[in-house]
Short mmCIF file of C-alpha atoms in Angstrom, two decimals:
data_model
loop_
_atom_site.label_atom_id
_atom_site.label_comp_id
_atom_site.label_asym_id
_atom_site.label_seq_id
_atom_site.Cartn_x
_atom_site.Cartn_y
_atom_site.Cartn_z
CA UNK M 1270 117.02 59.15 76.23
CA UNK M 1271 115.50 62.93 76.57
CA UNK M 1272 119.26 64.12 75.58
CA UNK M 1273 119.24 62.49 72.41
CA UNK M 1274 116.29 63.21 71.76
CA UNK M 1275 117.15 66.91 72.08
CA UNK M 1276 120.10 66.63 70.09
CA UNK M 1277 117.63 65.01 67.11
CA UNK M 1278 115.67 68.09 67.78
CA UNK M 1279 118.55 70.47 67.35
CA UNK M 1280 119.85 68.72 64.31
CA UNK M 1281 116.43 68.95 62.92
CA UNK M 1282 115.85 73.02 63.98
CA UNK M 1283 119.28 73.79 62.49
CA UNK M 1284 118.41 73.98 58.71
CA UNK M 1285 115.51 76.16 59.67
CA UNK M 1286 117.80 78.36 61.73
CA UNK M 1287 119.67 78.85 58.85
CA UNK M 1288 116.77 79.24 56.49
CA UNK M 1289 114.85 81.68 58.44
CA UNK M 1290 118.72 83.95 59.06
CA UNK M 1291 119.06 83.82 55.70
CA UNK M 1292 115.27 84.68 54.62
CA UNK M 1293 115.45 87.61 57.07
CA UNK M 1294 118.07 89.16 55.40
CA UNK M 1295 116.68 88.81 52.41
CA UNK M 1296 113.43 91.24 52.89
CA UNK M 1297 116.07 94.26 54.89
CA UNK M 1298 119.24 93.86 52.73
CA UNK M 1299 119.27 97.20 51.10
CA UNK M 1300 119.83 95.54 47.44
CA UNK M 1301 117.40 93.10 47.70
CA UNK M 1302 114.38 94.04 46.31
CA UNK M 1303 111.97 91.78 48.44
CA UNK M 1304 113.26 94.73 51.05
CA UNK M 1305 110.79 97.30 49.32
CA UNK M 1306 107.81 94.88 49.31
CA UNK M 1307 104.63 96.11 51.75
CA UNK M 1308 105.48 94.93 55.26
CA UNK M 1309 108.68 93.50 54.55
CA UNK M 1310 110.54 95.04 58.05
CA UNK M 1311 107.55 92.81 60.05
CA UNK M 1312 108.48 89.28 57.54
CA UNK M 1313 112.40 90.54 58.06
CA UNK M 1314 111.91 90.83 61.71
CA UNK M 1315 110.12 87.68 62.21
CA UNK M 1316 112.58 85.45 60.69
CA UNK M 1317 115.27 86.83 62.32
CA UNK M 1318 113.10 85.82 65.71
CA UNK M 1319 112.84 82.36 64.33
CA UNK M 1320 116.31 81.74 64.13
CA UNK M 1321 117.45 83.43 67.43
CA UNK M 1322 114.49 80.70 69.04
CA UNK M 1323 116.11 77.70 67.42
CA UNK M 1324 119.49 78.45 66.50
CA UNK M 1325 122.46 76.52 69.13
CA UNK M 1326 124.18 78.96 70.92
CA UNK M 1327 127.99 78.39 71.28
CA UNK M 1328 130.40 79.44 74.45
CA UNK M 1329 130.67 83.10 73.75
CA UNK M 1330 134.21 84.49 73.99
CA UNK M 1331 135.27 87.02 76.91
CA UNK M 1332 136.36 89.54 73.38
CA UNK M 1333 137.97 92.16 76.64
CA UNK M 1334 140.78 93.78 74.54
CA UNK M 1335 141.09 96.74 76.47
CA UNK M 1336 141.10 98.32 80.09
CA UNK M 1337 141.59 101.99 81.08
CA UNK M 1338 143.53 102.21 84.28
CA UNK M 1339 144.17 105.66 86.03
CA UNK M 1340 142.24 107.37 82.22
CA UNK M 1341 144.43 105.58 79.96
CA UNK M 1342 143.93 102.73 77.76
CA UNK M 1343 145.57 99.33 77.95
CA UNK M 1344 145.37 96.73 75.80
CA UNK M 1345 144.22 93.32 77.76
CA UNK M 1346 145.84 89.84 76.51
CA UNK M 1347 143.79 86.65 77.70
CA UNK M 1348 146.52 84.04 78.89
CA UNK M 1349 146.03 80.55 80.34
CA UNK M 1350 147.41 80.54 84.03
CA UNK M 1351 146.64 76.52 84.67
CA UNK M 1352 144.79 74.01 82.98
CA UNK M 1353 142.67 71.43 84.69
CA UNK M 1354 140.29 68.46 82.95
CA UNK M 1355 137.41 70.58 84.15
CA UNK M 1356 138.66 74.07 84.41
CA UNK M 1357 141.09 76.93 83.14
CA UNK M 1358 142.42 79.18 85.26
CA UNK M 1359 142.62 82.35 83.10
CA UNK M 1360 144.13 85.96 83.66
CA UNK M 1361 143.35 88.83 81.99
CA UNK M 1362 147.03 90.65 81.50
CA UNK M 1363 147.41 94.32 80.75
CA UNK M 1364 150.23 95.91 78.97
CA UNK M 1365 151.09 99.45 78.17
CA UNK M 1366 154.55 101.45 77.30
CA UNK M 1367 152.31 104.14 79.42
CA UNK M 1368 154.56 104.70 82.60
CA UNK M 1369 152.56 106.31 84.80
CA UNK M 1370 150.09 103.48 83.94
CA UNK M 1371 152.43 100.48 84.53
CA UNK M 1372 153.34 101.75 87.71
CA UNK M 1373 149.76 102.33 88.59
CA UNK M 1374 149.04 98.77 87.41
CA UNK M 1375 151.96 97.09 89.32
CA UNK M 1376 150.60 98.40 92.80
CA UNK M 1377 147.07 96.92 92.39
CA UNK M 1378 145.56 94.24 93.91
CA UNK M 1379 145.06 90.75 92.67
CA UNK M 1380 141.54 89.31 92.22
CA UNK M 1381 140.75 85.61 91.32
CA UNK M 1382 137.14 85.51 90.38
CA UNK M 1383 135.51 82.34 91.31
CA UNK M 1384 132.52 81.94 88.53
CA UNK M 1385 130.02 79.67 89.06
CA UNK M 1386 129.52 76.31 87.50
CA UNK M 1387 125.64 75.85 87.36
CA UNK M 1388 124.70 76.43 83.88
CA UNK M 1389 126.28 79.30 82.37
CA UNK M 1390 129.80 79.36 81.13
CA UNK M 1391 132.35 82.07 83.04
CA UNK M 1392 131.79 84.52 80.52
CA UNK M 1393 128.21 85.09 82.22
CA UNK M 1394 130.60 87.51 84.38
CA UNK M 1395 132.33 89.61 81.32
CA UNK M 1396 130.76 93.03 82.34
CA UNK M 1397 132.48 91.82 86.24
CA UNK M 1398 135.95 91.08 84.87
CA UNK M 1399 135.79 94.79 82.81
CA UNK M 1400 135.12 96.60 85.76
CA UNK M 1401 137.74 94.75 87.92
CA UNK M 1402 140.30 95.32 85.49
CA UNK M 1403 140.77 98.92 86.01
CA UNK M 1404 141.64 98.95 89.40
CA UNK M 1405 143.19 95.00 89.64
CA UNK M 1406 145.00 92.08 88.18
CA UNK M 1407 142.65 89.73 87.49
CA UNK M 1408 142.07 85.54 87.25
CA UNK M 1409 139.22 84.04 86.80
CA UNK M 1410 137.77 80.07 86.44
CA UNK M 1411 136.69 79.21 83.60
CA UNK M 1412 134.63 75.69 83.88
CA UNK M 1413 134.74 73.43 81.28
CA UNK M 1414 131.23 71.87 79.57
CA UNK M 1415 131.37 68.77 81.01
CA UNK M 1416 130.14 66.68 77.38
CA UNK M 1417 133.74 67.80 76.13
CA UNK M 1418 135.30 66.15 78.98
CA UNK M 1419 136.47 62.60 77.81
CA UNK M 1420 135.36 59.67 80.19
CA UNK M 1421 139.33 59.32 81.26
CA UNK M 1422 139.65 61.90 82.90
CA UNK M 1423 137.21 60.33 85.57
CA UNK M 1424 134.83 61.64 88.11
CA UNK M 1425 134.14 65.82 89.10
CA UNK M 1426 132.59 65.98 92.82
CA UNK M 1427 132.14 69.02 94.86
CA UNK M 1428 134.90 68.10 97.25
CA UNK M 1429 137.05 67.82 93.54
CA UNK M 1430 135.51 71.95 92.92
CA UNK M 1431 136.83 72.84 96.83
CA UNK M 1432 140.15 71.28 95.88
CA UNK M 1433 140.64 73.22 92.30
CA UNK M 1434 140.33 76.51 94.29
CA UNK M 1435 142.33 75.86 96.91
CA UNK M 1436 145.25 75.12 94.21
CA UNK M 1437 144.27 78.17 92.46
CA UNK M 1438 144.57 80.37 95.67
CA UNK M 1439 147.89 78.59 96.41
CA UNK M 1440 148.91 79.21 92.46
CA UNK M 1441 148.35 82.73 92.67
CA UNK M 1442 149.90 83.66 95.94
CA UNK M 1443 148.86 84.66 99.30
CA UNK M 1444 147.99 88.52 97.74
CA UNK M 1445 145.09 87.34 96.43
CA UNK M 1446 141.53 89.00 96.73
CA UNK M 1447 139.04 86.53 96.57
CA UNK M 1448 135.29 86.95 94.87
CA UNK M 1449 132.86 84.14 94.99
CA UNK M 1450 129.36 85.16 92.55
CA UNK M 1451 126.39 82.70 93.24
CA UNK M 1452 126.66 79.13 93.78
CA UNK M 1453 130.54 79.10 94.71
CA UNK M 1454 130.34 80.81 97.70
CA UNK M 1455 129.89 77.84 99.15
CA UNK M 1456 132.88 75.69 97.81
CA UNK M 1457 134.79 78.89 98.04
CA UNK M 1458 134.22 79.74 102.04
CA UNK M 1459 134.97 75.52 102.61
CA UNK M 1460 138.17 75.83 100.68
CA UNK M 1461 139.13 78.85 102.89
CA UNK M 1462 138.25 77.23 106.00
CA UNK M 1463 140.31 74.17 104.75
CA UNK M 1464 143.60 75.90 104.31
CA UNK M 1465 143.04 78.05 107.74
CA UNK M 1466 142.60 74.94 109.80
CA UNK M 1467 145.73 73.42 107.70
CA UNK M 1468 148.02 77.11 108.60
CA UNK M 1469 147.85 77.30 104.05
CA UNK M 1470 148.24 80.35 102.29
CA UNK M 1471 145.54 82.91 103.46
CA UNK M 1472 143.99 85.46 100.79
CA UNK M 1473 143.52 89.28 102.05
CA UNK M 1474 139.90 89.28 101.35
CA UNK M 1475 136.94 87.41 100.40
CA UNK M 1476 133.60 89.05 98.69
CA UNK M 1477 130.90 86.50 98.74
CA UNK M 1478 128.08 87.73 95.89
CA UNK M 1479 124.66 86.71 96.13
CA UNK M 1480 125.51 82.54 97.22
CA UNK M 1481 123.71 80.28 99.28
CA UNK M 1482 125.39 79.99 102.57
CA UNK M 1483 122.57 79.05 104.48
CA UNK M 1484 119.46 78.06 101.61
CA UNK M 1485 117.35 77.57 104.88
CA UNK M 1486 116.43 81.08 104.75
CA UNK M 1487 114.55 82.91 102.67
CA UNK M 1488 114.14 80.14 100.79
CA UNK M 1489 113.66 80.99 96.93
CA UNK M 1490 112.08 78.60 94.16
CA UNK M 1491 115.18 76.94 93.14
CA UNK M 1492 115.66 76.26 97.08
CA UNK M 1493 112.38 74.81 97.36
CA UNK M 1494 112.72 72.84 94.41
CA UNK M 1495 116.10 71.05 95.94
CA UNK M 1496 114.57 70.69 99.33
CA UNK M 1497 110.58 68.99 98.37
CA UNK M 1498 112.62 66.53 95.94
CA UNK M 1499 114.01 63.55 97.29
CA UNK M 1500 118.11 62.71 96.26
CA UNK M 1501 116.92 59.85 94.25
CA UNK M 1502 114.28 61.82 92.48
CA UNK M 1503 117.32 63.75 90.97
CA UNK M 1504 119.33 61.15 90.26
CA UNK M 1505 116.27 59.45 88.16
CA UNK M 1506 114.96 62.24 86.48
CA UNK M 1507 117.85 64.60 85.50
CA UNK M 1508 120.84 63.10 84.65
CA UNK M 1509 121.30 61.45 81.26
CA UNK M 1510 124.57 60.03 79.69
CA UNK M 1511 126.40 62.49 76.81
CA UNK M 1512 125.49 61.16 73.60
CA UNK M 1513 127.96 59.67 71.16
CA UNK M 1514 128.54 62.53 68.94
CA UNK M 1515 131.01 64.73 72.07
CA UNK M 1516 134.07 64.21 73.28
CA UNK M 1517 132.59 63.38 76.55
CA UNK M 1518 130.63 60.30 75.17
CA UNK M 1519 128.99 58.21 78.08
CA UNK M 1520 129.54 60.63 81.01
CA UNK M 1521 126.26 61.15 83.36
CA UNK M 1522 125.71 64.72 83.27
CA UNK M 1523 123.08 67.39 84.32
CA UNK M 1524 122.49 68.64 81.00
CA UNK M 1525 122.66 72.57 80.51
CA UNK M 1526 119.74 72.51 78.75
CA UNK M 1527 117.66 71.41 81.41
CA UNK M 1528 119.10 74.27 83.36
CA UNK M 1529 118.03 77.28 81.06
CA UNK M 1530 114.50 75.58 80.96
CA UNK M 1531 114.55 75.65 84.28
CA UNK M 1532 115.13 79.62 84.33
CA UNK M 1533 112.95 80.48 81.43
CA UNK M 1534 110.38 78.71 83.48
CA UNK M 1535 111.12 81.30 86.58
CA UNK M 1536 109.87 84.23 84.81
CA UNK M 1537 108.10 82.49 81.43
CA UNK M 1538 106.33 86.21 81.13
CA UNK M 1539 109.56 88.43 81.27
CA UNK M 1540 111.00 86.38 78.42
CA UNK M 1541 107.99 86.55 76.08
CA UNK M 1542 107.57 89.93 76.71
CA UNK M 1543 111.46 90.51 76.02
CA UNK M 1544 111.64 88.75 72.31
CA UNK M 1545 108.04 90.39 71.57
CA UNK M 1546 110.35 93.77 72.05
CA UNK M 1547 112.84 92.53 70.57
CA UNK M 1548 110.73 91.94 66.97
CA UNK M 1549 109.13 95.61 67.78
CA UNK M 1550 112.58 96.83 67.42
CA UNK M 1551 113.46 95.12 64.65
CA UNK M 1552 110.28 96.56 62.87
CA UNK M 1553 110.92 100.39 64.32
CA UNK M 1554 114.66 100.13 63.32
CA UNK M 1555 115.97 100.81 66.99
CA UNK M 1556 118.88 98.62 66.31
CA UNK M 1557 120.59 99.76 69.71
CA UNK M 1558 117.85 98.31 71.85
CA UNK M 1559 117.75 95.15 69.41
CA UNK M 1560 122.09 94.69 69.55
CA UNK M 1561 120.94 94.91 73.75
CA UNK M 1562 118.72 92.11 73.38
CA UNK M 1563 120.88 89.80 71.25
CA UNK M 1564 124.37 90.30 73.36
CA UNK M 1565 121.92 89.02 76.76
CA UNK M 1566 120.36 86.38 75.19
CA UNK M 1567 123.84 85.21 73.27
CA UNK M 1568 125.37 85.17 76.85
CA UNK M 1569 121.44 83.61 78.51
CA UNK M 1570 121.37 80.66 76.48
CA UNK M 1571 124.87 79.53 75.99
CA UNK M 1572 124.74 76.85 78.19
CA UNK M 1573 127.16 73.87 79.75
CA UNK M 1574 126.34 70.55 80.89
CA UNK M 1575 127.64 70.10 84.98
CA UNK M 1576 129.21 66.96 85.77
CA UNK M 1577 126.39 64.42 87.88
CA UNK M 1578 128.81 63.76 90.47
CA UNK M 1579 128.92 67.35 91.18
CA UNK M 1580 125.55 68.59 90.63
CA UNK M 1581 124.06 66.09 92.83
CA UNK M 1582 126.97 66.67 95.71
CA UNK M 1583 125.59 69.90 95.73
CA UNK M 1584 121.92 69.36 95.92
CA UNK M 1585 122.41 67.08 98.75
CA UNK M 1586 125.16 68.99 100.71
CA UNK M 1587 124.56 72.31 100.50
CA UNK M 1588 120.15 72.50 99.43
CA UNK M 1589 119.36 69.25 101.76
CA UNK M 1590 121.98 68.07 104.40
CA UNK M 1591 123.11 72.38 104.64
CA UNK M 1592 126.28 70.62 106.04
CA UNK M 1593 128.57 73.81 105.87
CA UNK M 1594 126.15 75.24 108.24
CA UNK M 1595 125.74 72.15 110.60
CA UNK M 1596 129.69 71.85 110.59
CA UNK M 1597 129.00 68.27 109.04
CA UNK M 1598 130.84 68.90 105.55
CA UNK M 1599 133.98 66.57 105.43
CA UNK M 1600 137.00 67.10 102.78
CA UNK M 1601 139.42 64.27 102.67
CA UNK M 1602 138.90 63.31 106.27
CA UNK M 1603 139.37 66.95 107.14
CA UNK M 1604 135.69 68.93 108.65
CA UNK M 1605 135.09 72.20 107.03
CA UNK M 1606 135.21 74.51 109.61
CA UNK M 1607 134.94 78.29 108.52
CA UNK M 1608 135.61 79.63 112.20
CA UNK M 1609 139.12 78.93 112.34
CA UNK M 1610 139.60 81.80 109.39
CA UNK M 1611 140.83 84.91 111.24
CA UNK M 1612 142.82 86.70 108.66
CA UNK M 1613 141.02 87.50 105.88
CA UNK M 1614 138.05 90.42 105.85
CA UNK M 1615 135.08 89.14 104.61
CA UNK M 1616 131.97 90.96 102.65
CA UNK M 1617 128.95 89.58 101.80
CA UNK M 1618 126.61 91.23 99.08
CA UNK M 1619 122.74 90.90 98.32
CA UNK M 1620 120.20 91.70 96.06
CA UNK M 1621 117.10 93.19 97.59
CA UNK M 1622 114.52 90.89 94.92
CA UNK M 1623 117.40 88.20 94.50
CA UNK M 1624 115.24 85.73 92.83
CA UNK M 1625 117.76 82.36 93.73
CA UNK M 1626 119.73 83.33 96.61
CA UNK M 1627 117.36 84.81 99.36
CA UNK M 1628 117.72 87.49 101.96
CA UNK M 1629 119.93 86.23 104.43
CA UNK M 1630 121.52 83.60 102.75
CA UNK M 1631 124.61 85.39 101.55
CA UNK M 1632 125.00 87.22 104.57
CA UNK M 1633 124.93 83.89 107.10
CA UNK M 1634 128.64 83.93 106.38
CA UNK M 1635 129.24 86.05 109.11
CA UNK M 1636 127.54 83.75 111.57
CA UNK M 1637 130.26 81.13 110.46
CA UNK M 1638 133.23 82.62 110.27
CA UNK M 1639 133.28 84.26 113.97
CA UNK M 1640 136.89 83.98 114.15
CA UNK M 1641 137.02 87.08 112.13
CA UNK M 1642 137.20 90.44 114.14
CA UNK M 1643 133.69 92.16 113.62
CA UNK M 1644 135.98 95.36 112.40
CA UNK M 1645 136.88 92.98 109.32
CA UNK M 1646 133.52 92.06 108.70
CA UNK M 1647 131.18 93.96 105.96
CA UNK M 1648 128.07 93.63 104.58
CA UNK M 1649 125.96 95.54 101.82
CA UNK M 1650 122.48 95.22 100.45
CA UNK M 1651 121.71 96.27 96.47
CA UNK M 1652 118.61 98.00 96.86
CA UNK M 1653 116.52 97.20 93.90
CA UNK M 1654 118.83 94.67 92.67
CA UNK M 1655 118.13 91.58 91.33
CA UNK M 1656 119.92 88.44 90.75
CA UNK M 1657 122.25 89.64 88.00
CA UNK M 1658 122.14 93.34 89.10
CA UNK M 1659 124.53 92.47 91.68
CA UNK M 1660 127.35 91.66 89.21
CA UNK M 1661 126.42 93.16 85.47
CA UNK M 1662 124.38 96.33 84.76
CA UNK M 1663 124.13 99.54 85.90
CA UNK M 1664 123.50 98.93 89.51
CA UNK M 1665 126.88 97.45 89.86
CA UNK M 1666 128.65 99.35 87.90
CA UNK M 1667 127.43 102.16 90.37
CA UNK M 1668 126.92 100.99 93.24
CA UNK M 1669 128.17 97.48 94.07
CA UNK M 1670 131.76 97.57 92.03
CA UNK M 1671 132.41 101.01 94.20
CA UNK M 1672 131.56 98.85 97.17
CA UNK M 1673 134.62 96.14 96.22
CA UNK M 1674 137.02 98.19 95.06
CA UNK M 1675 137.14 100.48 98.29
CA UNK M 1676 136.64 97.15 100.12
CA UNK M 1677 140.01 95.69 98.65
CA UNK M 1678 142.05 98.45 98.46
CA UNK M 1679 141.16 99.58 102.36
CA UNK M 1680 142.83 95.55 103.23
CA UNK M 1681 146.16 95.21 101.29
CA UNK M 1682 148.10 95.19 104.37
CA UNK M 1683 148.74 91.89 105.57
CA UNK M 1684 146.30 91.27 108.35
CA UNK M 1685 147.39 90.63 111.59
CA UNK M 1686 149.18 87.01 112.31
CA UNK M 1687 147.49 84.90 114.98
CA UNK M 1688 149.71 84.55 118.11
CA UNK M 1689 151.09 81.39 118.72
CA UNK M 1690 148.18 80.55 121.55
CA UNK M 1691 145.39 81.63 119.06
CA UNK M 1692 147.39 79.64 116.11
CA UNK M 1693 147.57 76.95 118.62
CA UNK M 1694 144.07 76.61 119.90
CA UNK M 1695 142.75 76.42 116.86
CA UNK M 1696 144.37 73.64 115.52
CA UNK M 1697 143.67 71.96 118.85
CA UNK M 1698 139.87 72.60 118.03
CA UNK M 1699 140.86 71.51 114.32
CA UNK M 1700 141.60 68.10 115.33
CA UNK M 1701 138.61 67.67 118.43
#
């Protein structure tokens, strides 16, 4: 019931969005004369803040036209690499009749970005994919809102999010540089494990961003939140059926907005204070700082609806049973087990005031995966970085991306095949 009665809400705020857009414009369009009325900037600025608050905000668009590799530009064509009912595996291709720049561009690494699905559509990780590009190939997931996903098309679990990227690894070829932001760390490292114990394809590296590993430690808000709550209590209290009027009619989702509640409630005072600048700007003119605020909160409160199977896999598996860590997580009869991965380097990455994924949690990895030699093993800590800071801003284009990039390029060679004993024991340990 509360997610049709939000979509009566947002039928009922979208006149008034539209009213209070169009109103604004009137009192700043230059030929309008209401502009040259006493305090017209303040009205103009004011009803523009009305209709950012209750205007819908759509899946924003990746718009990355353009990369410059080696100083020169090359124009970027978004492509469709595979097409699942709940995801799109997309890759950014470059092209340029440059020839020092194709040949550049040929030699460089391949990256399949793994974006989360917990709210925020893939494009959350634009500013990640345009630093990438100059130095890589790059794919990335792109989840689908789960309201647009018809009832046929049946059921999304976690297990069903391990599978996808282990078919995306296997699509893309055994080159591939992995890079797991937030929440998929998790499914990412289990997928991993899966096709090590199996003898699959093996990337060359995996980054792990700011993900909770272990949400024992350091536990944050949203960990606490998962943890005091009961299974049941989530099951009765946030999922809700689509409504008629999507494609996805009838599916039991965690509604998106529900999700960017939740964050606004994290930091209620940083928001205010942020659209209270935001009109300030409007009224001085500053319509740099003002184009600033609108491209974060266009990207902020675009939001997607997760699919309940999934969303409440994950509470319970990784936020209450922490079965990666307990070596209890089972995939199609088979027991995740990250210690039989020996060939990929790993590197785990932190925020120092990471708001959702604590200290530690990111960097438990290590602890798992001991059947990587501690000379392929890396860790780095963002100092003053929060959340976000460790994949957008200026902290990672400055520090973190620097980090990757040397991190990648330093393990193209193939790593080192097990010998036959070390093969050998571990699928023995595999099958114990």
């Amino acid at each position: 019931m509360l997610y049709q009665l939000y979509e009566a809400q947002r039928a009922l705020l979208s006149p008034f969005a539209e009213f209070a857009s169009a109103s604004s414009k009137l009192y700043s369009h230059p030929l309008s004369p209401l502009t040259h009325t006493p305090l017209s900037q303040r009205v103009s600025a004011g009803l523009d803040l009305m209709h950012r608050l209750s205007k819908e905000y759509e899946k924003p668009q990746f718009d990355i036209t353009s990369a410059t590799v080696g100083g020169v530009d090359v124009a970027v064509q978004e492509q469709v690499a595979l097409t699942k009912p709940f995801c799109r595996l997309l890759r950014f291709k470059r092209f340029t009749d440059n020839l020092p720049a194709l040949t550049r561009m040929k030699d460089q690494a391949t990256v399949l970005v793994v974006a989360p699905l917990s709210g925020h559509h893939s494009t959350l990780l634009r500013e990640t994919v345009r630093s990438l590009l100059m130095d890589h190939k790059v794919y990335i997931t792109d989840w689908t809102d789960a309201r647009m996903v018809p009832l046929e098309e049946g059921p999304f679990h976690l297990n069903d999010y391990v599978g996808y990227v282990r078919e995306f690894i296997r699509h893309i070829g055994p080159q591939v540089n992995v890079i797991s932001v937030c929440q998929p760390t998790v499914p990412v490292l289990a997928a991993v494990s899966l096709m090590a114990s199996s003898d699959d394809v093996m990337p060359r590296t995996m980054t792990m961003m700011g993900g909770p590993i272990d949400a024992r430690r350091s536990p944050t808000a949203v960990n606490n939140l998962a943890m005091n709550k009961s299974f049941g209590w989530f099951e009765r209290n946030v999922i809700y059926n689509v409504p008629v009027n999507y494609p996805g009619a009838g599916r039991r989702v965690y509604p998106g907005f529900l999700q960017h509640t939740g964050f606004v409630a994290m930091n209620p005072d940083r928001h205010l204070s942020s659209h209270y600048d935001y009109f300030l700007d409007l009224v001085r003119g500053d319509d740099e700082s003002a184009d600033a605020h609108r491209s974060f909160y266009d990207e902020y409160n675009a939001v997607l609806d997760m699919p309940a199977e999934y969303y409440l896999d994950t509470v319970k598996t990784v936020f209450q049973d922490f079965a990666l860590v307990n070596g209890t997580w089972e995939v199609e009869g088979q027991f995740v087990r990250p210690q039989d991965i020996t060939t990929p380097a790993l590197l785990t990455i932190e925020g120092e005031l990471d708001d959702i994924s604590g200290a530690g949690q990111t960097r438990a990895a290590h602890e798992l995966c001991t059947g990587i030699p501690k000379s392929r093993q890396f860790h780095y800590d963002v100092t003053g970085a929060g959340h976000y800071g460790i994949f957008s801003g200026r902290r990672w284009r400055e520090n973190v991306y620097p980090q990757v990039r040397d991190f990648i390029a330093s393990h193209q060679a193939p790593a080192p095949k097990r010998t036959a004993r070390k093969a050998s024991s571990a699928r023995e340990l595999a099958t114990s």
